[in-house]
Amino acid sequence: MRRALLVLLAVLVMPLPTSTAHAAGSDCEERFCSDVSYGEGALEASFLGGEGDASYADRSSPPANPYRYRLLVPCVVSDAQIEACRPSDFRDCNAAPDRVVNYYIVERQRLMLPDNTTIDGFVPIGPPPPPGTPVGEWENFGRRCVDVTALDPPPSPAEVFRYFQTLPLPQLPTQQQPPGDGLVGLPVIFFTDGPTTQTFTLDIRGFTVDITATATSFTWHTGDGTDLTTTGPGAPYPDHTITHDYASGSYTASLTTTWTATFTIDGGLTVPVPGSTTTDGPPVTFDVLQARPVLTNPFD
Amino acid sequence: MTRRWALHVAACLLAGAAVLTGCSEKQAASGSLPTTSSAEPTEDALPPLGPEDLPMPDEARTQDAAGAEAFVRYYIELINRTSTVMDAQPLRDFSDGCRDCDRIAGSIEQDAAAGKTYSGGEITVLGVGEPLMKTGTASMALQVDQAALNVLDASGAIDQEDSSGAYLGLSGGAAVRWNESTDSWLMTALTLE
């Protein structure tokens, strides 16, 4: 189930914050347990201000706050229910560059007030528990975009992806053999000798994020209108794996490299970055010549 | 098909022949006026809801505090029923956006598809608080014990990863919404932690 979710998220490139609320093991999914799981990416808040998509969450709260809140990632909730995400699970949220705003299912639970009552007259079982004790069910408080900057959530995969797209990834060069001009009838060998993995360490809002980028796809633009896509960087003769036959002429070839990545936050679990990016290497220009047999007198 | 409509159809199918007639798509027009006696309101039994081996009791189908509490207790019994029948449909039928209800139903469906069965895991209601009644809704505190649950794989061996120990004194609450079309409550939230 989780694998399906990760794959889906990777494809959709949608926001999925990493977990900060407790994520329990899977030992009570069939029933209930005290070691409850709110699902990956869930956040807890003691205060929710604003309205609708202008909501904001905080961990500090005014005195006698009548509710506590939790923010659940819609896709994670759907995955637990139907093993898939629903189209309605995703919405783009407007956010200033220095703010973290995500789309959540918001739930709230009553808290006991100092006068031993609750906000709506809900009566707990037995003697009133101390003020601030949560009572009753978590009620659905709607879906909305919530500014969770104050909750200081770890960078979400989507946020890491945004950084990943700006990294100075290698622009892998195209190498061809034979060097210089080619010959009609003699396939041109392509390969690249640049680095196909690269590691970056970033500071994202105070979190140390290690990103390991890997070149996973290579598209060779041969210059005659043909694109060859390979999963490896090729190799020089005699271990070559990528070749192309040309007609005579002058050609400019280049390589587009597709990079995927994984990341860790503060040395934690390795998680795929949900998306890929590409780099274009410098082009090379060469001629392909038509060889013509000529009878010569070896004794000349 | 909407859930409500599905429930209606299910209710019709489960009802007796007389009720089935009322649910059919087409009826011949009556050539005569109804008699006085047939126009009078009757005390017909409610169309049954729920699985045949655990139908919803009538006391859970009244729109008052007692009915709301009885429905919540009935829903807990539907969860317990899955320890003998891997059938999550009633949990879905009587859930109206209840996230944990749907989560449990989803787990049952996944386990059933994998050939797994349950042993144990019964939930015992220790107490129910006085329901807080609002227009068409009710919510109440809930406290339960939950026995250890063994999840058995297709060979009958215990799946340790999915099985869980007993949890005593889980507390939380339940919220329900009255459904006019079926004269029954629907679970909108169920929290036990």
Short mmCIF file of C-alpha atoms in Angstrom, two decimals, chain B residues 4-164:
data_model
loop_
_atom_site.label_atom_id
_atom_site.label_comp_id
_atom_site.label_asym_id
_atom_site.label_seq_id
_atom_site.Cartn_x
_atom_site.Cartn_y
_atom_site.Cartn_z
CA ARG B 4 -27.66 6.75 -0.07
CA TRP B 5 -29.28 5.30 -3.16
CA ALA B 6 -27.34 2.10 -2.73
CA LEU B 7 -28.64 1.85 0.80
CA HIS B 8 -32.13 2.39 -0.43
CA VAL B 9 -31.77 -0.34 -3.01
CA ALA B 10 -30.27 -2.66 -0.43
CA ALA B 11 -33.09 -1.91 1.92
CA CYS B 12 -35.58 -2.70 -0.77
CA LEU B 13 -33.89 -5.93 -1.70
CA LEU B 14 -33.79 -7.09 1.85
CA ALA B 15 -37.35 -6.19 2.58
CA GLY B 16 -40.21 -8.62 2.19
CA ALA B 17 -42.23 -9.18 -0.93
CA ALA B 18 -44.68 -6.44 -0.06
CA VAL B 19 -41.89 -3.93 0.22
CA LEU B 20 -40.24 -5.20 -2.92
CA THR B 21 -43.37 -4.33 -4.83
CA GLY B 22 -42.99 -0.77 -3.67
CA CYS B 23 -39.41 -0.66 -4.86
CA SER B 24 -39.98 -1.96 -8.35
CA GLU B 25 -39.44 0.50 -11.14
CA LYS B 26 -42.81 0.14 -12.76
CA GLN B 27 -46.23 -0.40 -11.32
CA ALA B 28 -49.55 -0.76 -13.04
CA ALA B 29 -51.83 2.15 -12.28
CA SER B 30 -54.65 1.33 -9.95
CA GLY B 31 -58.05 1.57 -11.52
CA SER B 32 -59.81 2.29 -8.27
CA LEU B 33 -59.50 4.73 -5.45
CA PRO B 34 -57.87 3.43 -2.31
CA THR B 35 -60.18 2.38 0.44
CA THR B 36 -60.33 4.37 3.61
CA SER B 37 -58.45 1.75 5.54
CA SER B 38 -55.54 1.58 3.10
CA ALA B 39 -55.13 5.36 3.20
CA GLU B 40 -54.57 5.33 6.92
CA PRO B 41 -50.98 5.36 8.14
CA THR B 42 -49.79 1.89 8.96
CA GLU B 43 -47.28 0.67 11.49
CA ASP B 44 -45.14 -1.09 8.90
CA ALA B 45 -41.85 -2.42 10.10
CA LEU B 46 -38.84 -0.47 8.91
CA PRO B 47 -37.06 -2.00 5.92
CA PRO B 48 -34.22 -3.99 7.39
CA LEU B 49 -30.71 -2.62 7.21
CA GLY B 50 -27.40 -4.29 7.75
CA PRO B 51 -26.24 -7.83 7.08
CA GLU B 52 -28.74 -10.64 7.53
CA ASP B 53 -26.74 -12.17 10.35
CA LEU B 54 -26.54 -8.84 12.18
CA PRO B 55 -29.42 -6.58 11.17
CA MET B 56 -29.66 -3.13 12.61
CA PRO B 57 -31.94 -3.22 15.68
CA ASP B 58 -35.02 -1.03 15.64
CA GLU B 59 -33.88 0.79 18.75
CA ALA B 60 -30.91 2.09 16.74
CA ARG B 61 -33.28 3.69 14.25
CA THR B 62 -34.90 6.36 16.32
CA GLN B 63 -33.84 9.96 15.97
CA ASP B 64 -33.11 10.56 19.62
CA ALA B 65 -30.26 10.12 22.07
CA ALA B 66 -31.13 6.51 22.81
CA GLY B 67 -31.23 5.71 19.09
CA ALA B 68 -27.89 7.40 18.49
CA GLU B 69 -26.25 5.46 21.30
CA ALA B 70 -27.80 2.19 20.13
CA PHE B 71 -26.52 2.84 16.63
CA VAL B 72 -22.98 3.43 17.85
CA ARG B 73 -23.11 0.20 19.84
CA TYR B 74 -24.45 -1.58 16.75
CA TYR B 75 -21.62 -0.17 14.62
CA ILE B 76 -19.07 -1.49 17.12
CA GLU B 77 -20.75 -4.88 16.76
CA LEU B 78 -20.35 -4.62 12.99
CA ILE B 79 -16.62 -4.12 13.52
CA ASN B 80 -16.56 -7.10 15.88
CA ARG B 81 -18.41 -9.13 13.26
CA THR B 82 -15.37 -8.92 11.01
CA SER B 83 -13.59 -11.26 13.41
CA THR B 84 -15.79 -14.00 11.96
CA VAL B 85 -16.87 -12.60 8.59
CA MET B 86 -14.42 -10.64 6.45
CA ASP B 87 -17.15 -8.29 5.31
CA ALA B 88 -16.42 -4.58 5.39
CA GLN B 89 -19.42 -3.52 3.34
CA PRO B 90 -21.70 -2.75 6.30
CA LEU B 91 -18.97 -0.55 7.76
CA ARG B 92 -18.87 1.39 4.51
CA ASP B 93 -22.66 1.42 4.15
CA PHE B 94 -23.12 3.09 7.53
CA SER B 95 -20.19 5.48 7.24
CA ASP B 96 -20.70 9.01 6.05
CA GLY B 97 -17.16 10.26 5.69
CA CYS B 98 -16.07 8.58 8.92
CA ARG B 99 -12.34 8.44 8.32
CA ASP B 100 -11.45 5.75 10.83
CA CYS B 101 -14.48 3.66 9.84
CA ASP B 102 -13.33 3.77 6.22
CA ARG B 103 -9.76 3.06 7.27
CA ILE B 104 -10.84 -0.07 9.11
CA ALA B 105 -13.03 -1.11 6.18
CA GLY B 106 -10.12 -0.61 3.80
CA SER B 107 -7.84 -2.78 5.95
CA ILE B 108 -10.44 -5.53 6.08
CA GLU B 109 -10.88 -5.45 2.32
CA GLN B 110 -7.15 -5.62 1.75
CA ASP B 111 -6.73 -8.46 4.20
CA ALA B 112 -9.69 -10.34 2.74
CA ALA B 113 -8.26 -9.96 -0.75
CA ALA B 114 -5.00 -11.43 0.55
CA GLY B 115 -6.87 -14.43 1.99
CA LYS B 116 -6.34 -13.29 5.57
CA THR B 117 -8.81 -13.75 8.40
CA TYR B 118 -9.09 -12.41 11.92
CA SER B 119 -9.19 -14.04 15.29
CA GLY B 120 -10.06 -12.04 18.39
CA GLY B 121 -9.94 -8.29 18.41
CA GLU B 122 -13.39 -7.92 19.94
CA ILE B 123 -14.23 -4.45 21.14
CA THR B 124 -16.11 -4.26 24.42
CA VAL B 125 -17.92 -1.03 25.18
CA LEU B 126 -17.14 0.05 28.72
CA GLY B 127 -19.13 3.22 28.67
CA VAL B 128 -20.98 5.67 26.51
CA GLY B 129 -21.41 9.29 27.51
CA GLU B 130 -24.63 11.22 27.35
CA PRO B 131 -25.12 11.97 23.63
CA LEU B 132 -24.90 15.62 22.70
CA MET B 133 -27.84 16.13 20.37
CA LYS B 134 -27.81 18.79 17.68
CA THR B 135 -29.96 19.18 14.60
CA GLY B 136 -29.69 15.87 12.83
CA THR B 137 -26.45 14.93 14.54
CA ALA B 138 -25.28 13.46 17.78
CA SER B 139 -21.90 12.93 19.39
CA MET B 140 -20.98 11.00 22.46
CA ALA B 141 -17.98 9.97 24.51
CA LEU B 142 -16.92 6.38 24.23
CA GLN B 143 -14.64 4.09 26.20
CA VAL B 144 -13.78 0.55 25.17
CA ASP B 145 -11.47 -2.38 25.70
CA GLN B 146 -10.11 -4.10 22.64
CA ALA B 147 -8.92 -7.70 22.78
CA ALA B 148 -5.75 -8.84 21.08
CA LEU B 149 -6.28 -9.34 17.38
CA ASN B 150 -4.58 -12.08 15.45
CA VAL B 151 -4.45 -11.68 11.70
CA LEU B 152 -4.15 -15.10 10.09
CA ASP B 153 -2.72 -15.60 6.65
CA ALA B 154 -4.22 -17.93 4.06
CA SER B 155 -2.47 -20.92 5.66
CA GLY B 156 -3.85 -20.07 9.08
CA ALA B 157 -0.53 -18.87 10.44
CA ILE B 158 -0.47 -15.71 12.52
CA ASP B 159 0.74 -12.67 10.64
CA GLN B 160 2.76 -11.03 13.37
CA GLU B 161 3.21 -7.80 11.50
CA ASP B 162 -0.51 -7.12 11.16
CA SER B 163 -1.61 -8.59 14.47
CA SER B 164 -1.95 -6.40 17.52
#
